[in-house]
PDB file of C-alpha atoms and ligand atoms in Angstrom:
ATOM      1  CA  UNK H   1     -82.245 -59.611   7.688  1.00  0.00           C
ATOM      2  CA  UNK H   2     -79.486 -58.006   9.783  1.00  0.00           C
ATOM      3  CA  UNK H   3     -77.919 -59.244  12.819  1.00  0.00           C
ATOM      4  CA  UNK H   4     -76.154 -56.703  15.380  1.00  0.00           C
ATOM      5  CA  UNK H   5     -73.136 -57.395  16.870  1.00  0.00           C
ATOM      6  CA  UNK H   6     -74.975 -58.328  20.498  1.00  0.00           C
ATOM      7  CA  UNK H   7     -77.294 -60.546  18.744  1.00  0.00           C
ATOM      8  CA  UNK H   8     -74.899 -62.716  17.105  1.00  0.00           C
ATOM      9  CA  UNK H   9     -72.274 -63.179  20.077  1.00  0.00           C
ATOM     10  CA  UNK H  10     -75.686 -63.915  22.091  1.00  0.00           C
ATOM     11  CA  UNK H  11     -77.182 -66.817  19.874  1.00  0.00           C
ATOM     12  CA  UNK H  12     -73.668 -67.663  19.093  1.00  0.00           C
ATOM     13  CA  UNK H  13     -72.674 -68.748  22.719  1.00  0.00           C
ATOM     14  CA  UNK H  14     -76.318 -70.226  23.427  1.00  0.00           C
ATOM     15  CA  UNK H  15     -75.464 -72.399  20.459  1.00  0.00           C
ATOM     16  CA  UNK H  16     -72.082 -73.578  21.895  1.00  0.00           C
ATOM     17  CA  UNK H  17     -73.619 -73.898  25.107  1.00  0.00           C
ATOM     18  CA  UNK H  18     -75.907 -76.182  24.238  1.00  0.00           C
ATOM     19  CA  UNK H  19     -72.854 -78.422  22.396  1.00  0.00           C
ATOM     20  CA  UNK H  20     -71.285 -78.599  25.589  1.00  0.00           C
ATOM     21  CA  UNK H  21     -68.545 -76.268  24.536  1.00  0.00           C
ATOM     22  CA  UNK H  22     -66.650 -74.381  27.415  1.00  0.00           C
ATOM     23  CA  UNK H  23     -65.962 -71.100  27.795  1.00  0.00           C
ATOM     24  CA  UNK H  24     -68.469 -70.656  25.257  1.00  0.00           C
ATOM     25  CA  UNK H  25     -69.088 -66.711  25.782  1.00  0.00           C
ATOM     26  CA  UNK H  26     -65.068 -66.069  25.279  1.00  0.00           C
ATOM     27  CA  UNK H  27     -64.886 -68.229  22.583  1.00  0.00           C
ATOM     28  CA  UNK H  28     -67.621 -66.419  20.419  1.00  0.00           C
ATOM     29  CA  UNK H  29     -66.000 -62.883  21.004  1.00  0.00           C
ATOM     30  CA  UNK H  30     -62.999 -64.089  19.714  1.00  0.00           C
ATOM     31  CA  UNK H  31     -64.467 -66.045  16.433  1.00  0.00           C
ATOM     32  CA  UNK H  32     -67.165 -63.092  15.842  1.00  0.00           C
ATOM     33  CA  UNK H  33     -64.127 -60.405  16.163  1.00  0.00           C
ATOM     34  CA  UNK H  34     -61.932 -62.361  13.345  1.00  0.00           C
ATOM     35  CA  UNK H  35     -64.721 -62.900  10.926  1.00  0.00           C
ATOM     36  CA  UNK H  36     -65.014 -59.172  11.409  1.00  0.00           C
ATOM     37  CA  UNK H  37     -61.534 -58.644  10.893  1.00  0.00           C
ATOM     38  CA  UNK H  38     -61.799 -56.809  14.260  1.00  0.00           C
ATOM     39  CA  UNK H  39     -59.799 -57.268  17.984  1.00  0.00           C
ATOM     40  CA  UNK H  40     -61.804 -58.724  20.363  1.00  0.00           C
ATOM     41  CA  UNK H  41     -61.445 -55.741  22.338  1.00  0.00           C
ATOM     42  CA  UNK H  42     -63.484 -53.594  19.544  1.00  0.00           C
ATOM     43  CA  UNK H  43     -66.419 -55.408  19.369  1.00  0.00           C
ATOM     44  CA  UNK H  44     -67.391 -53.678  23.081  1.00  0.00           C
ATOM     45  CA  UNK H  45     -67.820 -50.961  21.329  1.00  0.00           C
ATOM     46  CA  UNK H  46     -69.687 -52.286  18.482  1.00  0.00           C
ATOM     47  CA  UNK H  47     -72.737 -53.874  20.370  1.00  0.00           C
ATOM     48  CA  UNK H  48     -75.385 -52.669  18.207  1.00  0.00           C
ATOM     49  CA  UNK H  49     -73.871 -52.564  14.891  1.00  0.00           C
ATOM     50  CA  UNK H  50     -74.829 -54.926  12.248  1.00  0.00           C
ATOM     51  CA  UNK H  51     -72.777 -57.427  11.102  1.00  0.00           C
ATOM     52  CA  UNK H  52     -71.802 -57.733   7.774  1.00  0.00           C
ATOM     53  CA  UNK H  53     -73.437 -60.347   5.786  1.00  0.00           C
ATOM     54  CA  UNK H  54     -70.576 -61.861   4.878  1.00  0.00           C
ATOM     55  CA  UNK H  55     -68.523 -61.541   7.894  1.00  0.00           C
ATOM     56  CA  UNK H  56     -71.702 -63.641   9.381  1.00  0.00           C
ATOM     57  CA  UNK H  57     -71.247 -65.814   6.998  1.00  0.00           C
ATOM     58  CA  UNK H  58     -68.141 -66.624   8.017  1.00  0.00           C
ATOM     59  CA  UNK H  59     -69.012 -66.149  11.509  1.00  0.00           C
ATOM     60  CA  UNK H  60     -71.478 -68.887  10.954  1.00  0.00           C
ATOM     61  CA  UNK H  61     -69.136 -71.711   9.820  1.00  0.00           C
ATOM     62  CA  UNK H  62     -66.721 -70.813  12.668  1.00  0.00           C
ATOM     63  CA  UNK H  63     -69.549 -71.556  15.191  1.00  0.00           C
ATOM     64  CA  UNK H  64     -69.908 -74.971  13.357  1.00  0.00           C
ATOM     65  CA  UNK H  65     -66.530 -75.623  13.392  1.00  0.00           C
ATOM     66  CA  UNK H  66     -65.925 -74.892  17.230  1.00  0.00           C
ATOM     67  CA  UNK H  67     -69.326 -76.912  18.252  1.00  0.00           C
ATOM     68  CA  UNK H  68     -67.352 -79.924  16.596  1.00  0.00           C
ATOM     69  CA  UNK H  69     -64.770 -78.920  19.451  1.00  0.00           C
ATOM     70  CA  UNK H  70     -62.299 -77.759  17.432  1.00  0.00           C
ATOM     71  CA  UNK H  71     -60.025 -74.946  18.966  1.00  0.00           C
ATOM     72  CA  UNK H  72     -60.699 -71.712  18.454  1.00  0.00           C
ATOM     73  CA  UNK H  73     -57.076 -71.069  17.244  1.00  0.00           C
ATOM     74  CA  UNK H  74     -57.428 -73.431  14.829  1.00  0.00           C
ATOM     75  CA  UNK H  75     -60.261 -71.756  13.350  1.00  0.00           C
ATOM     76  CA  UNK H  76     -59.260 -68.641  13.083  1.00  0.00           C
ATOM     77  CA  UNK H  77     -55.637 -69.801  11.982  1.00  0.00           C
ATOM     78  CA  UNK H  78     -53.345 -68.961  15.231  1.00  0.00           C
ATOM     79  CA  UNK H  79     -52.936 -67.530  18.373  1.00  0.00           C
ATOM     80  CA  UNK H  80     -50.614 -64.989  20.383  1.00  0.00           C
ATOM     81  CA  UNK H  81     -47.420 -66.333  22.139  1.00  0.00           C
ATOM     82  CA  UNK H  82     -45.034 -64.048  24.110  1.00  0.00           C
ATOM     83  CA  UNK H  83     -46.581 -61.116  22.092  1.00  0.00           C
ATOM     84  CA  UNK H  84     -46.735 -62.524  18.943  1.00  0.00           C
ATOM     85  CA  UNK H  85     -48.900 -63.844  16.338  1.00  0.00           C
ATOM     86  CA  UNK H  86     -48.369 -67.766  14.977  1.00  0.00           C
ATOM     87  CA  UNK H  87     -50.028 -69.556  12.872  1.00  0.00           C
ATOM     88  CA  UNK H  88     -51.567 -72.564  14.099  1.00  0.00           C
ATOM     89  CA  UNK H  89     -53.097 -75.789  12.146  1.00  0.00           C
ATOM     90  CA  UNK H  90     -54.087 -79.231  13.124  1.00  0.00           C
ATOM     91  CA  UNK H  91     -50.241 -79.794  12.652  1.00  0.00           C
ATOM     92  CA  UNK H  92     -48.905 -78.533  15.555  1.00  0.00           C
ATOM     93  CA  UNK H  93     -49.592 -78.421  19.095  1.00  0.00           C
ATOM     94  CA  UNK H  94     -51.603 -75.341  20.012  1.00  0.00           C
ATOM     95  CA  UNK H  95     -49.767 -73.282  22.213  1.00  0.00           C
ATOM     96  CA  UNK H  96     -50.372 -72.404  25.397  1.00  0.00           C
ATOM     97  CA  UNK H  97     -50.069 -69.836  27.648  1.00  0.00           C
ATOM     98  CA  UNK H  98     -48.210 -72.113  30.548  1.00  0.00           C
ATOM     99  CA  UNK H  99     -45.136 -72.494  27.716  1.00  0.00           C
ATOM    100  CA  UNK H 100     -44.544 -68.676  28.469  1.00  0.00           C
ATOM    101  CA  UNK H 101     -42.766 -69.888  31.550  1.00  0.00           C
ATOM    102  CA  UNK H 102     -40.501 -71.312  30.056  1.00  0.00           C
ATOM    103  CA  UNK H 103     -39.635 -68.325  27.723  1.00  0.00           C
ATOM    104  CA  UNK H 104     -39.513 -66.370  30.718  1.00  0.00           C
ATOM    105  CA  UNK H 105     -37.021 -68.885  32.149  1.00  0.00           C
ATOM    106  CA  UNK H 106     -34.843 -68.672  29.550  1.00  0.00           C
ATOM    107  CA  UNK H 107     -34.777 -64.787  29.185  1.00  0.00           C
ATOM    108  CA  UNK H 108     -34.374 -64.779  32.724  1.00  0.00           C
ATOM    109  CA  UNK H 109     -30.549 -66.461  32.213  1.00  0.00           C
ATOM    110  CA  UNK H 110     -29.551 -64.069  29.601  1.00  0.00           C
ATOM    111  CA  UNK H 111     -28.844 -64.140  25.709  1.00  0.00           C
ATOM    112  CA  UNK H 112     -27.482 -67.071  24.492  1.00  0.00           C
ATOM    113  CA  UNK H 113     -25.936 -67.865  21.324  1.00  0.00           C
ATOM    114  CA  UNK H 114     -26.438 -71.203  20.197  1.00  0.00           C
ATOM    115  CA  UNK H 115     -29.707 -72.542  20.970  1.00  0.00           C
ATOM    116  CA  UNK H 116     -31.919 -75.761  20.208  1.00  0.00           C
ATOM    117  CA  UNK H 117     -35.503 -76.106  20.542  1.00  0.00           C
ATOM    118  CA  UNK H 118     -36.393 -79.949  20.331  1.00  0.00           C
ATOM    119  CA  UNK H 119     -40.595 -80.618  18.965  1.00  0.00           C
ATOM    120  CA  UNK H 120     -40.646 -77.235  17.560  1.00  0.00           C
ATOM    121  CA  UNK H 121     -44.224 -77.832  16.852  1.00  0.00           C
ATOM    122  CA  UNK H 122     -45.681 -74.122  15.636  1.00  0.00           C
ATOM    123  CA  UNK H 123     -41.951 -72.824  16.103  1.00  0.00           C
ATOM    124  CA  UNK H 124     -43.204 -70.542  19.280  1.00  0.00           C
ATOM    125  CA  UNK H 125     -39.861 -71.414  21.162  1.00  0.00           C
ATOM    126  CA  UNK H 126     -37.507 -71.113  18.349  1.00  0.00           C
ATOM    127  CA  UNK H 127     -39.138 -68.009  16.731  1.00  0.00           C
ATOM    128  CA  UNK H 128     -39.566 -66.359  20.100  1.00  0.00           C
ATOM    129  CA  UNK H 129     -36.024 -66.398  21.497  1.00  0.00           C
ATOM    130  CA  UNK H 130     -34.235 -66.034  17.820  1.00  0.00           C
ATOM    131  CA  UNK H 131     -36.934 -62.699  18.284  1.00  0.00           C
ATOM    132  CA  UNK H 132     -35.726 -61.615  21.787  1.00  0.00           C
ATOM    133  CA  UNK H 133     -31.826 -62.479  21.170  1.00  0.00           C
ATOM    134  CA  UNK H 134     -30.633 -60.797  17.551  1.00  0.00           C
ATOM    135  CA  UNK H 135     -27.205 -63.031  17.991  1.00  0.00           C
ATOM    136  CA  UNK H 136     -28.655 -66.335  18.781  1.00  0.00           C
ATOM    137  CA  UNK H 137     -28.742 -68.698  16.089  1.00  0.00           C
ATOM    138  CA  UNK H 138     -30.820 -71.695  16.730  1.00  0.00           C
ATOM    139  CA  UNK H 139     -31.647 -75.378  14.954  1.00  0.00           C
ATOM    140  CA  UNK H 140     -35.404 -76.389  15.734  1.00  0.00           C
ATOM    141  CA  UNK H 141     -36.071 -79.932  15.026  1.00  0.00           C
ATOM    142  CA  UNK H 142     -40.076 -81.945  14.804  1.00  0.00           C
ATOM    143  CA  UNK H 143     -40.597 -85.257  13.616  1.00  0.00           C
ATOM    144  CA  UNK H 144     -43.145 -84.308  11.688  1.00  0.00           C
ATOM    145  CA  UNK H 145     -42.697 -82.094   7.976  1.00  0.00           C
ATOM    146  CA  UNK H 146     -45.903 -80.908   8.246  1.00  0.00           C
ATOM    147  CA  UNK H 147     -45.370 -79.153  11.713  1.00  0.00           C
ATOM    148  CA  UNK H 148     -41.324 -77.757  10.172  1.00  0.00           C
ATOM    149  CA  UNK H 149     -43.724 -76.161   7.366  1.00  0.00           C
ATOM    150  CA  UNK H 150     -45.477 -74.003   9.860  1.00  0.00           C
ATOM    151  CA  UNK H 151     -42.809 -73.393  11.983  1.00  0.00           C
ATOM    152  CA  UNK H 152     -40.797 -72.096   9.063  1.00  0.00           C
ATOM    153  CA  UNK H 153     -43.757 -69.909   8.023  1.00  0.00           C
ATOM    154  CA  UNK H 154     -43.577 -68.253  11.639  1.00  0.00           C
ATOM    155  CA  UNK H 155     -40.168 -68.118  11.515  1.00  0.00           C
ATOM    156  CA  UNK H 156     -40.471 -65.708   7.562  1.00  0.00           C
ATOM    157  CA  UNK H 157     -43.527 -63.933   9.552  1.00  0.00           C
ATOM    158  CA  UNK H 158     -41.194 -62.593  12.605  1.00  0.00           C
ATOM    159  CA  UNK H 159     -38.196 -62.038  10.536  1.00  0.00           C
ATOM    160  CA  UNK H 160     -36.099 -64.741  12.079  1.00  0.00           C
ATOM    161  CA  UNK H 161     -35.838 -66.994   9.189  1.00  0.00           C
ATOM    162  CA  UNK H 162     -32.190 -66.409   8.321  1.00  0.00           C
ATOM    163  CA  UNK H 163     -30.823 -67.563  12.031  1.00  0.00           C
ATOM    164  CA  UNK H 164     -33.036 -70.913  12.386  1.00  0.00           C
ATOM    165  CA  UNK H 165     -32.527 -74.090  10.621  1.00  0.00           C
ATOM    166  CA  UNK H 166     -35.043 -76.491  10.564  1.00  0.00           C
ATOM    167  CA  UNK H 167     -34.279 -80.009  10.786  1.00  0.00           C
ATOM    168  CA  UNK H 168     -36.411 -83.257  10.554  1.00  0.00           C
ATOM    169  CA  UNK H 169     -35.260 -85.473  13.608  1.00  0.00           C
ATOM    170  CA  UNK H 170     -36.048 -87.701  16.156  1.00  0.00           C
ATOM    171  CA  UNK H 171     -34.800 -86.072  19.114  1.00  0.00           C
ATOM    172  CA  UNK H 172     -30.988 -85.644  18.888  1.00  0.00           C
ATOM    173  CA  UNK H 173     -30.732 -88.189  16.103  1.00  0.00           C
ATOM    174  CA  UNK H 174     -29.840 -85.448  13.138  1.00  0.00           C
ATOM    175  CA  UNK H 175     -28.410 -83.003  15.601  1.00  0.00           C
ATOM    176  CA  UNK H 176     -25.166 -81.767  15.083  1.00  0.00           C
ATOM    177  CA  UNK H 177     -22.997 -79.748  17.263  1.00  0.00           C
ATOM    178  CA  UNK H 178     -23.205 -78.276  21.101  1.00  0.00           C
ATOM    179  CA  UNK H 179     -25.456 -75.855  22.754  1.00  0.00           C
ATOM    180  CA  UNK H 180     -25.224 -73.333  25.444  1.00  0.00           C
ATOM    181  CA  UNK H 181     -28.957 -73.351  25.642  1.00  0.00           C
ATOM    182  CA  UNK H 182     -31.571 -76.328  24.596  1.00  0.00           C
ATOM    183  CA  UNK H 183     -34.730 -75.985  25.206  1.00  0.00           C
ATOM    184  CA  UNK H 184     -37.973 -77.999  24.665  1.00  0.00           C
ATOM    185  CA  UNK H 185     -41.570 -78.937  25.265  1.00  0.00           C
ATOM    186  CA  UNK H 186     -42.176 -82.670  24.969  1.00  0.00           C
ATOM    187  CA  UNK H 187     -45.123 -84.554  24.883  1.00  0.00           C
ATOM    188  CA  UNK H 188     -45.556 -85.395  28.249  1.00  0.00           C
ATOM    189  CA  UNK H 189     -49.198 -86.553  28.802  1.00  0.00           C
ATOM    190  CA  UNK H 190     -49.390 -90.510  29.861  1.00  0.00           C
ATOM    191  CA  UNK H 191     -51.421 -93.052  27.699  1.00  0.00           C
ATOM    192  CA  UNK H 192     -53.778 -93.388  30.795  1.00  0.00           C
ATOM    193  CA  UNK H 193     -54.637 -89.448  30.569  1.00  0.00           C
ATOM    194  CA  UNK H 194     -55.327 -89.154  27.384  1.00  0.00           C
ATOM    195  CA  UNK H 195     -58.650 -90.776  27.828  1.00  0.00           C
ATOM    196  CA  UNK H 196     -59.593 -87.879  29.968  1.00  0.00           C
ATOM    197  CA  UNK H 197     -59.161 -85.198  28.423  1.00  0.00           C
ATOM    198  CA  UNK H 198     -61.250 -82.599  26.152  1.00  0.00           C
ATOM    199  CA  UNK H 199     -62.446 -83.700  23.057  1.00  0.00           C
ATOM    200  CA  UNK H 200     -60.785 -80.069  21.399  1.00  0.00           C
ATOM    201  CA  UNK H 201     -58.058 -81.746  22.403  1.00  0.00           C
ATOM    202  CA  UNK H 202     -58.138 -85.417  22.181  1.00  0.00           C
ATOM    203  CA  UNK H 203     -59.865 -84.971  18.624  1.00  0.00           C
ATOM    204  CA  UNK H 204     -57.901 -82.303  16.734  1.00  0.00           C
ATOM    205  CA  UNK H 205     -54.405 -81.736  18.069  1.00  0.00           C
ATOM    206  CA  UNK H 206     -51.630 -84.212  16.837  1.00  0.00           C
ATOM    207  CA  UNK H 207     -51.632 -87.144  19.389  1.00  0.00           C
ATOM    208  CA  UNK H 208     -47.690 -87.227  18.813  1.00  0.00           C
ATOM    209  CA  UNK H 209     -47.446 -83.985  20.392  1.00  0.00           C
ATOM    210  CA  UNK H 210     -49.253 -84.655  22.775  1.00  0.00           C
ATOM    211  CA  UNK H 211     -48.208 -88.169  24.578  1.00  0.00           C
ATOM    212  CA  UNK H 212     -45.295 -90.502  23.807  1.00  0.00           C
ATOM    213  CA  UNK H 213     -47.546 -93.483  24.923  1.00  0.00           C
ATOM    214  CA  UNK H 214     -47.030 -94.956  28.146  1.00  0.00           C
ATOM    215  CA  UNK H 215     -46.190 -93.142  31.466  1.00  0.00           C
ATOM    216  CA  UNK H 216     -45.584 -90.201  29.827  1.00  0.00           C
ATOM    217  CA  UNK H 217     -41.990 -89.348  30.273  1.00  0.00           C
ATOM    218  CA  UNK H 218     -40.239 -91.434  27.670  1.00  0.00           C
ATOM    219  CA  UNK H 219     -39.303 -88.372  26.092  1.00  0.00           C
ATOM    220  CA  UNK H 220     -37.310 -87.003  29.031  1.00  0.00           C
ATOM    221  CA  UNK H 221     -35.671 -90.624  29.009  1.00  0.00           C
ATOM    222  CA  UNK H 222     -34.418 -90.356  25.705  1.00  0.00           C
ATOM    223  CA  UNK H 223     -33.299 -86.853  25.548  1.00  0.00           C
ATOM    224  CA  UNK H 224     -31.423 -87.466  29.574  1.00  0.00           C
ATOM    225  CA  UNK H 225     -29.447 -90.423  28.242  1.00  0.00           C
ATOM    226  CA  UNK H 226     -28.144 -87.737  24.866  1.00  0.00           C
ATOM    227  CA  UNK H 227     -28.330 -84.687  26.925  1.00  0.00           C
ATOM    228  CA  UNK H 228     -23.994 -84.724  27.974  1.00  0.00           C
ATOM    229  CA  UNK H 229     -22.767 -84.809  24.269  1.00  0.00           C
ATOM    230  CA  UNK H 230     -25.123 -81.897  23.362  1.00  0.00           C
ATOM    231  CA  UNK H 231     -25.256 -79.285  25.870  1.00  0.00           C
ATOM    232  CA  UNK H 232     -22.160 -77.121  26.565  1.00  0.00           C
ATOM    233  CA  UNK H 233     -20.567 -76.942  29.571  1.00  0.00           C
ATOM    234  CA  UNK H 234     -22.188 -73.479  31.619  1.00  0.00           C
ATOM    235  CA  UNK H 235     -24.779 -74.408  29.297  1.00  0.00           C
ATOM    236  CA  UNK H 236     -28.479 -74.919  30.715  1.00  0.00           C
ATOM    237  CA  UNK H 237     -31.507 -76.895  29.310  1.00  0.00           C
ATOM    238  CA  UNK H 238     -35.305 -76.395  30.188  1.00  0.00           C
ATOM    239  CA  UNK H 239     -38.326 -78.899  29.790  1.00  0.00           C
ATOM    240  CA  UNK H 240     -41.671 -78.177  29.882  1.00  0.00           C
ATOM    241  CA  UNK H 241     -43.417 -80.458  32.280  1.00  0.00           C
ATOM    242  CA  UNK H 242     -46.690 -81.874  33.289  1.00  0.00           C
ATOM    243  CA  UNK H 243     -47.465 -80.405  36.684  1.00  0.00           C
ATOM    244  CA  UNK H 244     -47.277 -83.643  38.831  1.00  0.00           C
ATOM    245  CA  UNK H 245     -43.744 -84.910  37.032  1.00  0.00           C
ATOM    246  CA  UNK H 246     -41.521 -82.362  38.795  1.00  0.00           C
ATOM    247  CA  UNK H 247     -39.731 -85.154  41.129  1.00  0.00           C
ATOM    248  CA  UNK H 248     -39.773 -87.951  38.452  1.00  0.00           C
ATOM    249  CA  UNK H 249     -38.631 -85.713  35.343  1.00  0.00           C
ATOM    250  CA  UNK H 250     -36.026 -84.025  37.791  1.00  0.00           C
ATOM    251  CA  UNK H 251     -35.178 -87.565  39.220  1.00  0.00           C
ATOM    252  CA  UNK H 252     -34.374 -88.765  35.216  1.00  0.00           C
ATOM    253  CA  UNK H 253     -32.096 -85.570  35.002  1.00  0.00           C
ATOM    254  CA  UNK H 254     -29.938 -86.833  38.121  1.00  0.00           C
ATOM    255  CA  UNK H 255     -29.893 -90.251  37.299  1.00  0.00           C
ATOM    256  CA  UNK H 256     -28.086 -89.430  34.116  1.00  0.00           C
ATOM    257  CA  UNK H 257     -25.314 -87.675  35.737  1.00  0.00           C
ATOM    258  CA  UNK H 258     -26.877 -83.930  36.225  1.00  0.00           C
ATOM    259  CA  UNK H 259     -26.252 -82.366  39.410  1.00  0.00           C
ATOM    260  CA  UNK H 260     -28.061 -78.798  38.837  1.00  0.00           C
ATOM    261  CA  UNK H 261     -31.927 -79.739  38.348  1.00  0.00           C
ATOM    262  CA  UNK H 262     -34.683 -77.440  39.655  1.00  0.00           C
ATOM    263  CA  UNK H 263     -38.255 -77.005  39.127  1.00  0.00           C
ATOM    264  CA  UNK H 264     -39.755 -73.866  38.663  1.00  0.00           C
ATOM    265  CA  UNK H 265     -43.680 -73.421  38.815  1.00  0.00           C
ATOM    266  CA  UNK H 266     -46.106 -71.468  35.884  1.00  0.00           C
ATOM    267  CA  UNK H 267     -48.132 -68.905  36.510  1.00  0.00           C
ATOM    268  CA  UNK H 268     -51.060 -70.738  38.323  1.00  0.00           C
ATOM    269  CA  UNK H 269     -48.480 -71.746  40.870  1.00  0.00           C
ATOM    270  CA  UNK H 270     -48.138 -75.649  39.142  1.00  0.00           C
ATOM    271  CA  UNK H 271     -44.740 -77.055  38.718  1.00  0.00           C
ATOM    272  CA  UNK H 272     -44.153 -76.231  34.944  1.00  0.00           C
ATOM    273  CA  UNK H 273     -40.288 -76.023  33.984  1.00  0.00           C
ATOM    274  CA  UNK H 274     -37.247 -78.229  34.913  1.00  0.00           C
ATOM    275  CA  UNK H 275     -34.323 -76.906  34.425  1.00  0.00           C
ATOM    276  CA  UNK H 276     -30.984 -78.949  34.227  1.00  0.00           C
ATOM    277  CA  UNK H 277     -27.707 -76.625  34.188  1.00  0.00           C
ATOM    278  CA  UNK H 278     -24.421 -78.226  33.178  1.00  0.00           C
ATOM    279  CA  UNK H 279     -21.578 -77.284  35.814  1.00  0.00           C
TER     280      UNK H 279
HETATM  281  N1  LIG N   1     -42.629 -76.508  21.011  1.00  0.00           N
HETATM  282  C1  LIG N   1     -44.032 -76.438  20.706  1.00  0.00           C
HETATM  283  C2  LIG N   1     -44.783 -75.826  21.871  1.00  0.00           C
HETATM  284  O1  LIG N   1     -44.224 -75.620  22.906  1.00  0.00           O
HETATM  285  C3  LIG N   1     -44.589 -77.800  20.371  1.00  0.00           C
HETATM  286  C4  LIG N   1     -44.481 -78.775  21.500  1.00  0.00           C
HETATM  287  C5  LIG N   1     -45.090 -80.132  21.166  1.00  0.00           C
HETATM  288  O2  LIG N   1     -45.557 -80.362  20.054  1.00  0.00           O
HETATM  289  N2  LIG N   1     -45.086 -81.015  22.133  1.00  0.00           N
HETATM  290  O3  LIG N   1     -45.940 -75.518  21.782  1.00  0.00           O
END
């Protein structure tokens, strides 16, 4: 029996419909295009071809996999930051487009030369501005050696490897050294939240990327109270924030002796980015 292209992305998004998945139509022209080995773009012009047995095969278990709510980019095995591919597992956070603010940010200052990205996670931060600035050198740090694997494995795929060293640490705790530009994407989501949201997310990305318990900006605590002995003076550092903690994450920042805070908003217009410049 042979499926066409149009057939399968049809039955395919009733299917994830019906689980409840969003976005279900999207999501099915991106898993049917990978099992194809395709762009998503392609398949337009592909409607009534058949699909490979085997690709729908593999097709087949993606659909399974994604009506269990897991995301797409784990399924097909990563997603496009800045322009470039990363691998993504149930390791690291999956990245998302709002995170390209800050990238934009920090291109937006210049190249720097020294550069730390704190929760690497997939690397997207570290691997993207080693990419953008050929001098920089940079130390990305996780907590977790499972998430350092992958990062390292993005950092090989972009040719980057050479000018980042990894480093297992708990925030600054086995940093070494000064920066003229840190920058990093905390977990920021409170304890309370987490009960809301998506099951894609709630049930398959690591929960210690995601919240650090409690109101949600321990994290911002932590790295405020270290920030003086790390970051050069000129130097600047950006956070990636939840959209309602611009006045409390900027208001940590101050407290700790930083005069230069501002908040900067993604591209939905939602406060996204403080930024803390040392004078
Ligand atoms: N730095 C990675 C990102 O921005 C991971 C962040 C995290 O795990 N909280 O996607």
């Amino acid at each position: 029996m042979s499926v066409t292209v149009r057939e399968a992305l049809a039955t395919g998004a009733m299917w994830l419909k019906d689980a409840g998945v969003e976005g279900a139509e999207k999501d099915v022209r991106i898993l049917l295009a990978s099992a194809m080995g395709v762009e998503p773009s392609e398949l337009l012009l592909k409607d009534d071809e058949d699909v490979h047995p085997e690709q729908f095969r593999t097709y087949d278990g993606f659909l399974a996999a994604r009506e269990k709510f897991q995301p797409v980019s784990q399924i097909i095995g990563g997603r496009e930051f800045w322009g470039r591919w990363f691998k993504v597992t149930r390791d690291v956070l999956d990245p998302r487009p709002d995170t390209e603010s800050l990238i934009e940010k920090a291109l937006e200052g210049g190249a720097r030369q020294r550069v730390l990205d704190m929760g690497t996670g997939s690397g997207i931060l570290a691997v993207t501005l080693a990419a953008e600035w050929p001098e920089a050198r940079v130390i990305a740090t996780d907590i977790s050696t499972p998430a350092l694997e992958i990062a390292a494995e993005n950092a090989l795929e972009h040719g980057v490897a050479e000018r980042i060293q990894f480093a297992e640490s708990d925030w600054f705790e086995q940093v070494g050294g000064t920066f003229d530009l840190i920058v990093c994407n905390p977990p920021y989501i409170s304890l309370e939240e987490m009960g809301s949201l998506s099951p894609d997310v709630r049930n398959w990305e690591p929960f210690l990327a995601l919240t650090p318990g409690g109101d949600g900006l321990e994290a911002y605590r932590i790295i405020a109270a270290g920030l003086e002995n790390y970051l050069d003076e000129g130097g600047l550092a950006l956070f990636e924030i939840g959209h309602r903690q611009g006045e409390a994450v900027s208001e940590i920042f101050r407290a700790a002796g930083f005069g230069a805070v501002t908040v900067s908003k993604d591209l939905s217009g939602h406060d996204r980015i403080v930024a803390v410049a040392r004078e």
